[in-house]
mmCIF file of C-alpha atoms in Angstrom:
data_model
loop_
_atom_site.group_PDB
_atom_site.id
_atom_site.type_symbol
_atom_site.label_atom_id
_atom_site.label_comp_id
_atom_site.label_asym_id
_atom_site.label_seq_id
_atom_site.Cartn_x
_atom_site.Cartn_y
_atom_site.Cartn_z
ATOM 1 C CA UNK A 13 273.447 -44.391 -26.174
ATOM 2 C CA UNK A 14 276.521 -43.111 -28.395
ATOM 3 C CA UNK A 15 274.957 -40.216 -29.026
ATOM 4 C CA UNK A 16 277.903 -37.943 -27.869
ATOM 5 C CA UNK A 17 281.141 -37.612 -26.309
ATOM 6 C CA UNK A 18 280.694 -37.800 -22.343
ATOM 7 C CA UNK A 19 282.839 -33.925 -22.280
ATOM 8 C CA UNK A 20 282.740 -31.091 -19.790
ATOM 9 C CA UNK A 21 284.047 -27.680 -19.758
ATOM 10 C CA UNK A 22 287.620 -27.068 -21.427
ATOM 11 C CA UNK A 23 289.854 -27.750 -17.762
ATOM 12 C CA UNK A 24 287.791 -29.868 -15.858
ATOM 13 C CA UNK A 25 288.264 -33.895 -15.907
ATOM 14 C CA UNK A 26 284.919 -35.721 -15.892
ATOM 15 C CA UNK A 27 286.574 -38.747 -14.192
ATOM 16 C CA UNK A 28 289.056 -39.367 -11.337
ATOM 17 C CA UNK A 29 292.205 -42.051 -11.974
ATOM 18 C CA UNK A 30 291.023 -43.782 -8.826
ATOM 19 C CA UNK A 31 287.752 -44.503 -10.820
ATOM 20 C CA UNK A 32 289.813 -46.247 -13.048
ATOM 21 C CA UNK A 33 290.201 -50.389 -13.022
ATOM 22 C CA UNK A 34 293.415 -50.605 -13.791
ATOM 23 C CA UNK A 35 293.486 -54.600 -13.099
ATOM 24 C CA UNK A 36 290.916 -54.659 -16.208
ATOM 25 C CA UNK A 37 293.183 -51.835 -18.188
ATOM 26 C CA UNK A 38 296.107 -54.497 -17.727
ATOM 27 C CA UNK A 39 294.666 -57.543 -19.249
ATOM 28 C CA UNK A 40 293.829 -55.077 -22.465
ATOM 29 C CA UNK A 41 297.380 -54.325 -22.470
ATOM 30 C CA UNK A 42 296.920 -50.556 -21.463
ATOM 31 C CA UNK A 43 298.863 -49.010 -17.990
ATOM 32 C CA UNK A 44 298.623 -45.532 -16.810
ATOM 33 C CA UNK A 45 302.333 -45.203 -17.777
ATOM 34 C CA UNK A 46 301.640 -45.961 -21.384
ATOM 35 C CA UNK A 47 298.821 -43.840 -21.537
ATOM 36 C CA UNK A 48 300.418 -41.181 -20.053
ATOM 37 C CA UNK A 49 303.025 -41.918 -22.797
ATOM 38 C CA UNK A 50 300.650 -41.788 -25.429
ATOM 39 C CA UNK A 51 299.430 -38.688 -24.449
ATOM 40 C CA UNK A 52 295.692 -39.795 -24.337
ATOM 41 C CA UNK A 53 295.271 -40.344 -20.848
ATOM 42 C CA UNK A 54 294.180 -36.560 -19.855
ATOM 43 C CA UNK A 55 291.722 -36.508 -23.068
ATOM 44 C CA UNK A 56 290.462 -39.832 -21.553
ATOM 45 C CA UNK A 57 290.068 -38.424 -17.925
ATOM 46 C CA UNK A 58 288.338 -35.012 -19.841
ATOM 47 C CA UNK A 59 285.365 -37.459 -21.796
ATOM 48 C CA UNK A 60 286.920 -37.866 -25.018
ATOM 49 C CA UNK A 61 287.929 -40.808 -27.382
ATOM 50 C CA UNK A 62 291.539 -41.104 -28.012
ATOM 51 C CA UNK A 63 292.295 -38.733 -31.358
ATOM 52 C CA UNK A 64 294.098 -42.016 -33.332
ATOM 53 C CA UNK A 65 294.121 -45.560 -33.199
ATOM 54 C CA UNK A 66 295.544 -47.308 -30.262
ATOM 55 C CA UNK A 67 296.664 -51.097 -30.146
ATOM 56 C CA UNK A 68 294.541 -53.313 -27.543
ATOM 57 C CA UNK A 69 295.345 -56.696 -26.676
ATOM 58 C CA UNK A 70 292.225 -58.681 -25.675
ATOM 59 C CA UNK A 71 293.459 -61.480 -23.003
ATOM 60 C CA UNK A 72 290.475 -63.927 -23.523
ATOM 61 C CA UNK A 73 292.041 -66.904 -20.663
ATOM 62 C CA UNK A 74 291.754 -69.510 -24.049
ATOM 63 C CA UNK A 75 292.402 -67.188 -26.863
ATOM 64 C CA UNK A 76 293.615 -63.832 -27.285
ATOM 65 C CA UNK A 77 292.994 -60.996 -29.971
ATOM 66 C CA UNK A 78 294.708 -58.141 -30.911
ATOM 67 C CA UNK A 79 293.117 -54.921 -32.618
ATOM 68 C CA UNK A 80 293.503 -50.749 -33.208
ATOM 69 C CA UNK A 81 290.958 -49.538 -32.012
ATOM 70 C CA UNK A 82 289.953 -45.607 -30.452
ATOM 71 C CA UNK A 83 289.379 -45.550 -26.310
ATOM 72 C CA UNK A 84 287.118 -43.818 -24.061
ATOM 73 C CA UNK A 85 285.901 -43.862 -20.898
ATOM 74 C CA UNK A 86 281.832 -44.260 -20.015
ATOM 75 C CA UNK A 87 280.582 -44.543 -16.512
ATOM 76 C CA UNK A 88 277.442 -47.153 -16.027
ATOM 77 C CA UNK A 89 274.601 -46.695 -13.777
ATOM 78 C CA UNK A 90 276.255 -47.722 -11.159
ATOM 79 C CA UNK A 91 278.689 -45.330 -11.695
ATOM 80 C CA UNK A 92 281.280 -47.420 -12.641
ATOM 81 C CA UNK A 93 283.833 -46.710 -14.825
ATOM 82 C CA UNK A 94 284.624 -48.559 -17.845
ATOM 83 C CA UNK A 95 286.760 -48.782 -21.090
ATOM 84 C CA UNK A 96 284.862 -48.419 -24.348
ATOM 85 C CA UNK A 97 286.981 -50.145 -27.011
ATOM 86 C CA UNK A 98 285.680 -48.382 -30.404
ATOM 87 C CA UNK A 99 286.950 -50.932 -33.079
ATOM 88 C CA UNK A 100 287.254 -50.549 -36.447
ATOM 89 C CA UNK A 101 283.969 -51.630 -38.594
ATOM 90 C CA UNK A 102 284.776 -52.471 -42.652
ATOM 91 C CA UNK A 103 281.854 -49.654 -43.276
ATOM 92 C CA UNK A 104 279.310 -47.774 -41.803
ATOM 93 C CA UNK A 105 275.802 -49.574 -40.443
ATOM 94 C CA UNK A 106 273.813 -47.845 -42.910
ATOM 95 C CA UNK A 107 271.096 -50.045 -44.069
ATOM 96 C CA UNK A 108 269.996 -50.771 -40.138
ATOM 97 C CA UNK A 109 267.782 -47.959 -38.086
ATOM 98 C CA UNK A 110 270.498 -45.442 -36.005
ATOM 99 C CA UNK A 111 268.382 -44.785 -32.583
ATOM 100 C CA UNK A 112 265.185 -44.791 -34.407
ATOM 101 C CA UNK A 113 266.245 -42.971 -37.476
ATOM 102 C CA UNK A 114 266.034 -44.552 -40.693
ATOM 103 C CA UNK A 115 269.078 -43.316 -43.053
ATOM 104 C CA UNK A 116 267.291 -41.747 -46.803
ATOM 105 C CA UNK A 117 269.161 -42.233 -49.905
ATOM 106 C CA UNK A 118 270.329 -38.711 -49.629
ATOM 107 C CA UNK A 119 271.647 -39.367 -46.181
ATOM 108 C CA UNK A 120 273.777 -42.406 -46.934
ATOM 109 C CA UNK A 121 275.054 -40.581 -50.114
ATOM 110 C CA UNK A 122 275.837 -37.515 -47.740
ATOM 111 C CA UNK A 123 277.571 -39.511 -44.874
ATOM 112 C CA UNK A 124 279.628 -41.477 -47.090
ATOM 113 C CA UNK A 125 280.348 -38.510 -49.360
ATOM 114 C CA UNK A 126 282.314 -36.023 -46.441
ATOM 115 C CA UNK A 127 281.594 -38.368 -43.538
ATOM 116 C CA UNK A 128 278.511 -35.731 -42.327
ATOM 117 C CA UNK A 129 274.709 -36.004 -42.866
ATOM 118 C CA UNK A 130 273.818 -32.828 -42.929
ATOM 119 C CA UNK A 131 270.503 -31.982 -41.071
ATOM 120 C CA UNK A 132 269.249 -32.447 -37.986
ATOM 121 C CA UNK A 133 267.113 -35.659 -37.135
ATOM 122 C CA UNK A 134 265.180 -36.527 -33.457
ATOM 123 C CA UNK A 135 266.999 -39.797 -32.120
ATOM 124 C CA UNK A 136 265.446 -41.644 -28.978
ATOM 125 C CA UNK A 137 267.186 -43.288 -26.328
ATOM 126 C CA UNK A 138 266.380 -46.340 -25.798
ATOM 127 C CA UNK A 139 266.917 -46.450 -21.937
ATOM 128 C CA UNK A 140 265.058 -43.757 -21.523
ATOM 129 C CA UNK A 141 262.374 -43.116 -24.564
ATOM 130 C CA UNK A 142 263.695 -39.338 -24.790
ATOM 131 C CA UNK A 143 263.611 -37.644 -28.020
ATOM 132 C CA UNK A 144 266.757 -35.840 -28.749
ATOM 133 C CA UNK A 145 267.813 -33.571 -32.154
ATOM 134 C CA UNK A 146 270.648 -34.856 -33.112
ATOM 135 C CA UNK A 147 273.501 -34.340 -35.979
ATOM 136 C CA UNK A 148 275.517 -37.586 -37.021
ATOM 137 C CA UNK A 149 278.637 -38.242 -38.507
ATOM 138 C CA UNK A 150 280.765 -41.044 -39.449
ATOM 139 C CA UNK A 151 284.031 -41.461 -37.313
ATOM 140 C CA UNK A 152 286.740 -41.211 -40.283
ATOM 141 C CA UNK A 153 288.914 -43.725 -38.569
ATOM 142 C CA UNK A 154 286.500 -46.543 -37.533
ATOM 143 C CA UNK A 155 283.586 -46.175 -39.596
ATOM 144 C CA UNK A 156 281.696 -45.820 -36.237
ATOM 145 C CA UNK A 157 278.073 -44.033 -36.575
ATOM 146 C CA UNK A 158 278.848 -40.906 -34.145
ATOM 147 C CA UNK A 159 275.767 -38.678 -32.693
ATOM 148 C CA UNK A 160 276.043 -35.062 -30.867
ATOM 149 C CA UNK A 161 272.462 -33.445 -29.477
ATOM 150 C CA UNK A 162 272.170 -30.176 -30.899
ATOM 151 C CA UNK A 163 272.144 -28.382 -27.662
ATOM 152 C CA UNK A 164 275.953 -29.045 -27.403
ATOM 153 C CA UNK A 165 276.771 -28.038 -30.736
ATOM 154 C CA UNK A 166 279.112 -24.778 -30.167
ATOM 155 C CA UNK A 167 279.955 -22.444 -33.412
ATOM 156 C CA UNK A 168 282.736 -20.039 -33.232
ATOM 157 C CA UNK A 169 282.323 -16.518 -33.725
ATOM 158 C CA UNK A 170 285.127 -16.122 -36.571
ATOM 159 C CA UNK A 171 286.689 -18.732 -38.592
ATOM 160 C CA UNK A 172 289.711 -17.914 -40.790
ATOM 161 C CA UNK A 173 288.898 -14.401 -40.431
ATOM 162 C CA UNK A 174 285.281 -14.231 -41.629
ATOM 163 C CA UNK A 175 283.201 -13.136 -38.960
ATOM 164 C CA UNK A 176 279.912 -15.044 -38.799
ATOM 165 C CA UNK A 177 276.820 -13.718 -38.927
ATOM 166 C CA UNK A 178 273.251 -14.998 -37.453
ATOM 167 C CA UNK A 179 271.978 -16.508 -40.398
ATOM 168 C CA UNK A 180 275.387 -18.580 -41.047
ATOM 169 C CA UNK A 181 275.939 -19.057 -37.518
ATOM 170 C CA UNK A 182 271.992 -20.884 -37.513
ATOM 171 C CA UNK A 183 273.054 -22.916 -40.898
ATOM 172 C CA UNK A 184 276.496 -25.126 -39.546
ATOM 173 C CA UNK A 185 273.764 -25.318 -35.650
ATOM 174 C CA UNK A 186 271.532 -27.294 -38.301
ATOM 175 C CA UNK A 187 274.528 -29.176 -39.429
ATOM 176 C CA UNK A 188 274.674 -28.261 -42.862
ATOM 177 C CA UNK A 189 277.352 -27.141 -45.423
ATOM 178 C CA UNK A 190 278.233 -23.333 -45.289
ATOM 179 C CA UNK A 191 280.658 -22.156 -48.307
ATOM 180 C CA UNK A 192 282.968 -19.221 -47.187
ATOM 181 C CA UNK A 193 284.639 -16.557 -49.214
ATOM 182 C CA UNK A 194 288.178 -14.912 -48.599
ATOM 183 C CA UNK A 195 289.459 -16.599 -45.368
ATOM 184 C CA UNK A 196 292.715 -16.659 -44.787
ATOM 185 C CA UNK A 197 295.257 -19.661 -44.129
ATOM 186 C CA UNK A 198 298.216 -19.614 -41.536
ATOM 187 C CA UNK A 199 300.641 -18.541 -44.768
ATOM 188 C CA UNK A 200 298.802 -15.599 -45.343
ATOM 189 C CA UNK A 201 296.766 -16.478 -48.191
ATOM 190 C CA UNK A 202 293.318 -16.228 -49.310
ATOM 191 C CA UNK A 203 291.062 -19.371 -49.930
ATOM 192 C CA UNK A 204 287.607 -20.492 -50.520
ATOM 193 C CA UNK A 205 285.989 -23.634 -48.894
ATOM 194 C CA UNK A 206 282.987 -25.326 -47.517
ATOM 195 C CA UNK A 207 282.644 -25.699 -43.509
ATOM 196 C CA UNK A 208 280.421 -28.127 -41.660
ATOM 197 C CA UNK A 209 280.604 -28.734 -38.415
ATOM 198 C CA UNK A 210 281.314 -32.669 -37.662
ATOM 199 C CA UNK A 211 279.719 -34.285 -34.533
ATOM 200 C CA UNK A 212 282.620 -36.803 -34.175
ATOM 201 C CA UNK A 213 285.278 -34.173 -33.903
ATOM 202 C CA UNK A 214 283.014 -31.727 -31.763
ATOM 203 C CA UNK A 215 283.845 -28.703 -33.969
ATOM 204 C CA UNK A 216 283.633 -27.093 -37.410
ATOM 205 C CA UNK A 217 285.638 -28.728 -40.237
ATOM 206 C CA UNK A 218 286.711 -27.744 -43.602
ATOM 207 C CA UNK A 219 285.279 -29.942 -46.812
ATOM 208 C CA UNK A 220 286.758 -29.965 -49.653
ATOM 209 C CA UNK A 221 286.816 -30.279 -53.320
ATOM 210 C CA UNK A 222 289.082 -32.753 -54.779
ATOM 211 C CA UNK A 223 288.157 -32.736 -58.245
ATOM 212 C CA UNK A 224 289.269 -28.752 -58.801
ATOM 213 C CA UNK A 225 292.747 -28.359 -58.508
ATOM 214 C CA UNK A 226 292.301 -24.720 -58.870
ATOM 215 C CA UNK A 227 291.030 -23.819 -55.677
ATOM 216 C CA UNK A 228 292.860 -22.791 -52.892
ATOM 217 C CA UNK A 229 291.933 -25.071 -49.570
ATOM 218 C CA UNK A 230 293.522 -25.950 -46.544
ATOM 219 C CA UNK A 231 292.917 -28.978 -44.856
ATOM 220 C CA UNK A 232 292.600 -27.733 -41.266
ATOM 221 C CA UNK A 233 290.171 -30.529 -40.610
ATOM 222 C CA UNK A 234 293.006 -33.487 -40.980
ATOM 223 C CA UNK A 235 296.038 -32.262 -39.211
ATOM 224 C CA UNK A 236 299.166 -34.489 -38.707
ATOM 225 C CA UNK A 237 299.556 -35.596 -35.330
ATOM 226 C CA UNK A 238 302.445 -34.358 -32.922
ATOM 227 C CA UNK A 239 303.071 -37.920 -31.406
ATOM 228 C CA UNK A 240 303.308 -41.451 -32.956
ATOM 229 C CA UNK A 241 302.869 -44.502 -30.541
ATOM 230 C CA UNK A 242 304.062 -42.641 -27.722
ATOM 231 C CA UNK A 243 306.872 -40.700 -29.115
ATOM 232 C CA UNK A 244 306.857 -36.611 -29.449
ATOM 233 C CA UNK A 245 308.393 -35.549 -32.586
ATOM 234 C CA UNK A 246 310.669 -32.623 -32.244
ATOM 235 C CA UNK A 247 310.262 -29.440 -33.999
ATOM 236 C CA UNK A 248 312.218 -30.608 -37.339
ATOM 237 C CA UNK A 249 310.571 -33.850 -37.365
ATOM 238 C CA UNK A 250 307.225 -32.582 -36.914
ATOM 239 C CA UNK A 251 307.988 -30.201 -40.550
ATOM 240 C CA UNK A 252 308.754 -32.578 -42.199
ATOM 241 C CA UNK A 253 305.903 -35.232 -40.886
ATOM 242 C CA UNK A 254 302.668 -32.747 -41.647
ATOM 243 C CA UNK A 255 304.617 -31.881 -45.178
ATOM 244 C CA UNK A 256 304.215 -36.004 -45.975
ATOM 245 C CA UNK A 257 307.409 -36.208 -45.958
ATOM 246 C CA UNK A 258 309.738 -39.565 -44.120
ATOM 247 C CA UNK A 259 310.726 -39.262 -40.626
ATOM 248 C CA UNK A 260 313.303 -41.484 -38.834
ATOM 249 C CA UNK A 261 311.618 -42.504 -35.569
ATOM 250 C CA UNK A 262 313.722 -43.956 -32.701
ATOM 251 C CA UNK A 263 312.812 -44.768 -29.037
ATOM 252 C CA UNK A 264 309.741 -46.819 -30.212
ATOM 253 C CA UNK A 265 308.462 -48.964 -27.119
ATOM 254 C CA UNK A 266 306.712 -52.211 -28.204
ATOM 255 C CA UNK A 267 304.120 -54.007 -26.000
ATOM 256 C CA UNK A 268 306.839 -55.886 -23.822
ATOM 257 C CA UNK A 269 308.651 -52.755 -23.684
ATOM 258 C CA UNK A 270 311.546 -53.435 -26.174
ATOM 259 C CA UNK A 271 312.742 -50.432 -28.652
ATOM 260 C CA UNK A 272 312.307 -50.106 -31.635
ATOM 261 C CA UNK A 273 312.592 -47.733 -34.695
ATOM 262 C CA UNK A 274 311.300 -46.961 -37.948
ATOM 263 C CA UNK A 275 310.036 -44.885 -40.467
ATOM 264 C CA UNK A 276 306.845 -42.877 -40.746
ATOM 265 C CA UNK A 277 304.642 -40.955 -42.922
ATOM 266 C CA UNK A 278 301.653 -38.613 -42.908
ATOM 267 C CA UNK A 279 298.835 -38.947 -45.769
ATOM 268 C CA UNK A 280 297.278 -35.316 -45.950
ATOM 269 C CA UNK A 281 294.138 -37.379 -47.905
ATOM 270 C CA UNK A 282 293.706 -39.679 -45.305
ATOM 271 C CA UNK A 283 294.829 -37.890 -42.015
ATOM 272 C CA UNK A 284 296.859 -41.641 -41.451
ATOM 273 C CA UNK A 285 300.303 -41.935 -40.226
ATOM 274 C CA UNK A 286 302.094 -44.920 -42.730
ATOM 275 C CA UNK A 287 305.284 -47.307 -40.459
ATOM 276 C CA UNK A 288 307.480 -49.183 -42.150
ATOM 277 C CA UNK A 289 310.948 -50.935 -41.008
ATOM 278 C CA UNK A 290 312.747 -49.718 -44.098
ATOM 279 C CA UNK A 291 312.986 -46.495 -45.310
ATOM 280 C CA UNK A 292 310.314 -46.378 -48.057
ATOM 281 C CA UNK A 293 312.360 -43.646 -50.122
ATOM 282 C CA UNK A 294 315.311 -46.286 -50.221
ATOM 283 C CA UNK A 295 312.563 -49.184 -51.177
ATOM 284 C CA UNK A 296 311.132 -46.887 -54.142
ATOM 285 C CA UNK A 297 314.851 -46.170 -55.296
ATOM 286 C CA UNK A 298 315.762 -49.843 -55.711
ATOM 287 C CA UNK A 299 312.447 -50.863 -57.441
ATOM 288 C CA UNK A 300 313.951 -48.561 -59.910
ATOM 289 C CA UNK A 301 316.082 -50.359 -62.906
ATOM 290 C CA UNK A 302 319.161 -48.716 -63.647
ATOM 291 C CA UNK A 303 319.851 -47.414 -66.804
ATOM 292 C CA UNK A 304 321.633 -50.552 -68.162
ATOM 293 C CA UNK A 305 318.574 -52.581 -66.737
ATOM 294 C CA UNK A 306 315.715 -49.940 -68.670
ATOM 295 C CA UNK A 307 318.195 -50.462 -71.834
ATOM 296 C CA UNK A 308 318.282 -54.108 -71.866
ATOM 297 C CA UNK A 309 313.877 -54.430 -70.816
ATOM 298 C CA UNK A 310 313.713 -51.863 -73.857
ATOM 299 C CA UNK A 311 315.640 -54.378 -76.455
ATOM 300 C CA UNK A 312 314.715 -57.432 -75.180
ATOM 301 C CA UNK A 313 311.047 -57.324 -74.156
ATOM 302 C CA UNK A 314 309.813 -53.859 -75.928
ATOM 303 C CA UNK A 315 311.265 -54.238 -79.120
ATOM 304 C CA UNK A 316 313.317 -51.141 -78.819
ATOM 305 C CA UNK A 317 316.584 -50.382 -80.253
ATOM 306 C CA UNK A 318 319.045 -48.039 -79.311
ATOM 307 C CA UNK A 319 322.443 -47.245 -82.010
ATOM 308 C CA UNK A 320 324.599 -49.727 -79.997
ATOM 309 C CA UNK A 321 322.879 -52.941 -80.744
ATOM 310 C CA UNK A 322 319.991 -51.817 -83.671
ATOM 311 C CA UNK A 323 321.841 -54.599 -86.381
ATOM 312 C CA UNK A 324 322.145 -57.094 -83.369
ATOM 313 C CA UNK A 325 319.557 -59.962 -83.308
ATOM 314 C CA UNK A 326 320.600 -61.505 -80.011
ATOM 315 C CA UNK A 327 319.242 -60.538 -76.848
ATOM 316 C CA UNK A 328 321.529 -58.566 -74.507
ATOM 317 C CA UNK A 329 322.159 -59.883 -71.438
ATOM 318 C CA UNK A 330 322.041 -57.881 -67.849
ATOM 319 C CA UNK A 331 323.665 -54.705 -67.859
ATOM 320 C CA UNK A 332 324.611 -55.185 -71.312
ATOM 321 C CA UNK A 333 323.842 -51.887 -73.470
ATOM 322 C CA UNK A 334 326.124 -52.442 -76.465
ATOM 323 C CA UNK A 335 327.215 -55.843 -78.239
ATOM 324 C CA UNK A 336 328.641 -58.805 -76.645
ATOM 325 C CA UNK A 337 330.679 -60.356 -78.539
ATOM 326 C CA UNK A 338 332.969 -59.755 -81.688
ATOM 327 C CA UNK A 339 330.126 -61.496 -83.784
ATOM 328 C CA UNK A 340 327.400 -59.116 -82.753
ATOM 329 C CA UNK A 341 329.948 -56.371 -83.397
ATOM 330 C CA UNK A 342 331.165 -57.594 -86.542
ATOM 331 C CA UNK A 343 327.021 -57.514 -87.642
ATOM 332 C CA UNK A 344 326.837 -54.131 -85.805
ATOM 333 C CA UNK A 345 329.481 -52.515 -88.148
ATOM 334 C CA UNK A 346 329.174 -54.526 -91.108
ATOM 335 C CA UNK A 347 326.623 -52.847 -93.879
ATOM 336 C CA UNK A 348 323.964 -54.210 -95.576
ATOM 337 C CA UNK A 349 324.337 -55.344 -99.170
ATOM 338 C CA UNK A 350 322.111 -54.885 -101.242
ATOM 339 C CA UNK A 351 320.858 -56.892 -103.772
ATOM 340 C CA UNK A 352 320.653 -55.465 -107.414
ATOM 341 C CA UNK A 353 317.345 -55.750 -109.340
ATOM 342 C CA UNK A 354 318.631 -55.974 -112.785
ATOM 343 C CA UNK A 355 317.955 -58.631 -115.127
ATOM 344 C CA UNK A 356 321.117 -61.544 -115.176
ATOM 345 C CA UNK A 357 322.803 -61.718 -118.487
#
């Protein structure tokens, strides 16, 4: 049942590396090297899914088929351990029944609003035919339906310097939205927002409004990561990454273990990291015309005029922003005459 996060206490590892099949973990394209590279085999070995997207290859004997996709690890009755590949869906399973709950109109409209349904519902296991309260969510980055009983649903005493209180405390255990007043961000400054706590990430989350400008948020519940594909940003990359701005990336290890390099960048809507081979600052600045280009699009297909070629009735050629040739000058500087309207004699 994915109805939580197979996690213990903050320290321990839930499984052993000797548990692991690395033989199978090979023909996926994973090693314990690149893991450890990644930084996502200790989260792995603790019961969690991998915090972003990590490329599989699927080694089928006659096909093969290649995919993102978040990892974790799940032990079977047997008490084997396996690799749960959590690929991405094109949208949540809504319309079907979740564990024996049957999504309302208000629940669909909730989970697909901030990706959190807001109340608690009883779920039963299928295995077993055990009832269990339950929040769900909507993993952000797969679309996967994600479930967390209620009896390992932890809220923190303070968030953002608002001490919590009993009643508030009892309102984000039930999985609702709790609006706060006067917390403070890491700059210093005061802001308002809603919290909920999300059963995917395991902890309380900020929501937020993105049709009033005029509120001060911070989005603590998408933060940039410190790694991309393996590689830890340093200190100035990292400022500039979580800022959205471009980062040069170098050291880049492929599947077959060639490097390569690139450029990435953070979307603060999304919480996803954006490669590209070129420089995507440099792309934008060549899409731009220059200014001989804008004047010659303005004359010849907007049926602007500028003083240089306002008497001239033949389109200007590239880079071109005054007349040609003698003739076009010639009608440039010669005036008009004009006609009189007298009677002839």
């Amino acid at each position: 049942m994915e109805a939580t996060q197979n996690t213990t206490e903050a320290g321990e590892n839930r499984y052993k590396l000797e548990q692991i099949d690395w033989k199978s973990m090979s023909n996926l394209g994973l090693s314990k090297e690149r893991l450890e590279k990644m930084n996502i085999l200790e989260p792995l070995l603790k019961g969690y899914k991998t915090n972003e997207l990590v490329p599989v290859t699927l080694d089928l004997g006659t096909s093969i088929a290649k995919m993102d996709a978040r990892l974790s690890l799940q032990a079977k009755e047997d008490g084997q351990v396996v690799l749960a590949i959590h690929g991405i869906r094109k949208e949540p399973q809504l319309h079907f029944k979740f564990f024996g709950h049957e999504f309302t109109k208000e629940d669909k409209d909730n989970l697909l609003k901030n990706g959190n349904m807001g109340r608690v519902v009883d779920l039963t296991n299928p295995k077993t035919g055990e009832t269990i309260p339950s929040i769900i969510s909507i993993d952000k980055l797969t679309n996967e339906l994600i479930a967390l009983r209620t009896t390992l649903i932890k809220i923190p005493d303070e968030i953002k310097g608002i001490k919590l209180d009993d009643q508030q405390k009892t309102i984000l255990s039930e999985g609702k939205p709790l609006y706060l007043e006067g917390m403070i961000s890491k700059k210093g400054e005061p802001f308002n927002a809603s919290v909920q706590f999300n059963a995917d990430k395991r902890y309380v989350e900020f929501l937020f409004d993105r049709g009033n400008s005029n509120k001060q948020t911070e989005k603590q519940g998408i933060e940039a990561p410190k790694a991309f594909r393996g590689k830890e940003l340093d200190t100035a990359q990292f400022e500039k990454f979580k800022e959205g701005q471009t980062v040069y990336v170098s050291g880049l290890l492929d599947k077959k273990g060639k490097e390569y390099q690139g450029y990435i960048t953070f979307d603060k809507d999304t919480g996803k990291t954006g490669f590209s081979f070129d420089n995507p600052n440099k792309l934008k600045e060549k899409a731009q015309p220059k200014e001989e280009s804008k004047t010659q699009v303005a004359v010849n297909s907007e049926g602007k005029t500028n003083e240089a070629t306002k008497n001239s009735k033949e389109p200007l050629k590239s880079k071109k922003t005054s007349p040609e040739t003698e003739k076009q000058k010639e009608l440039q500087e010669k005036p008009k005459e004009t006609k009189s309207k007298g009677r002839k004699m």
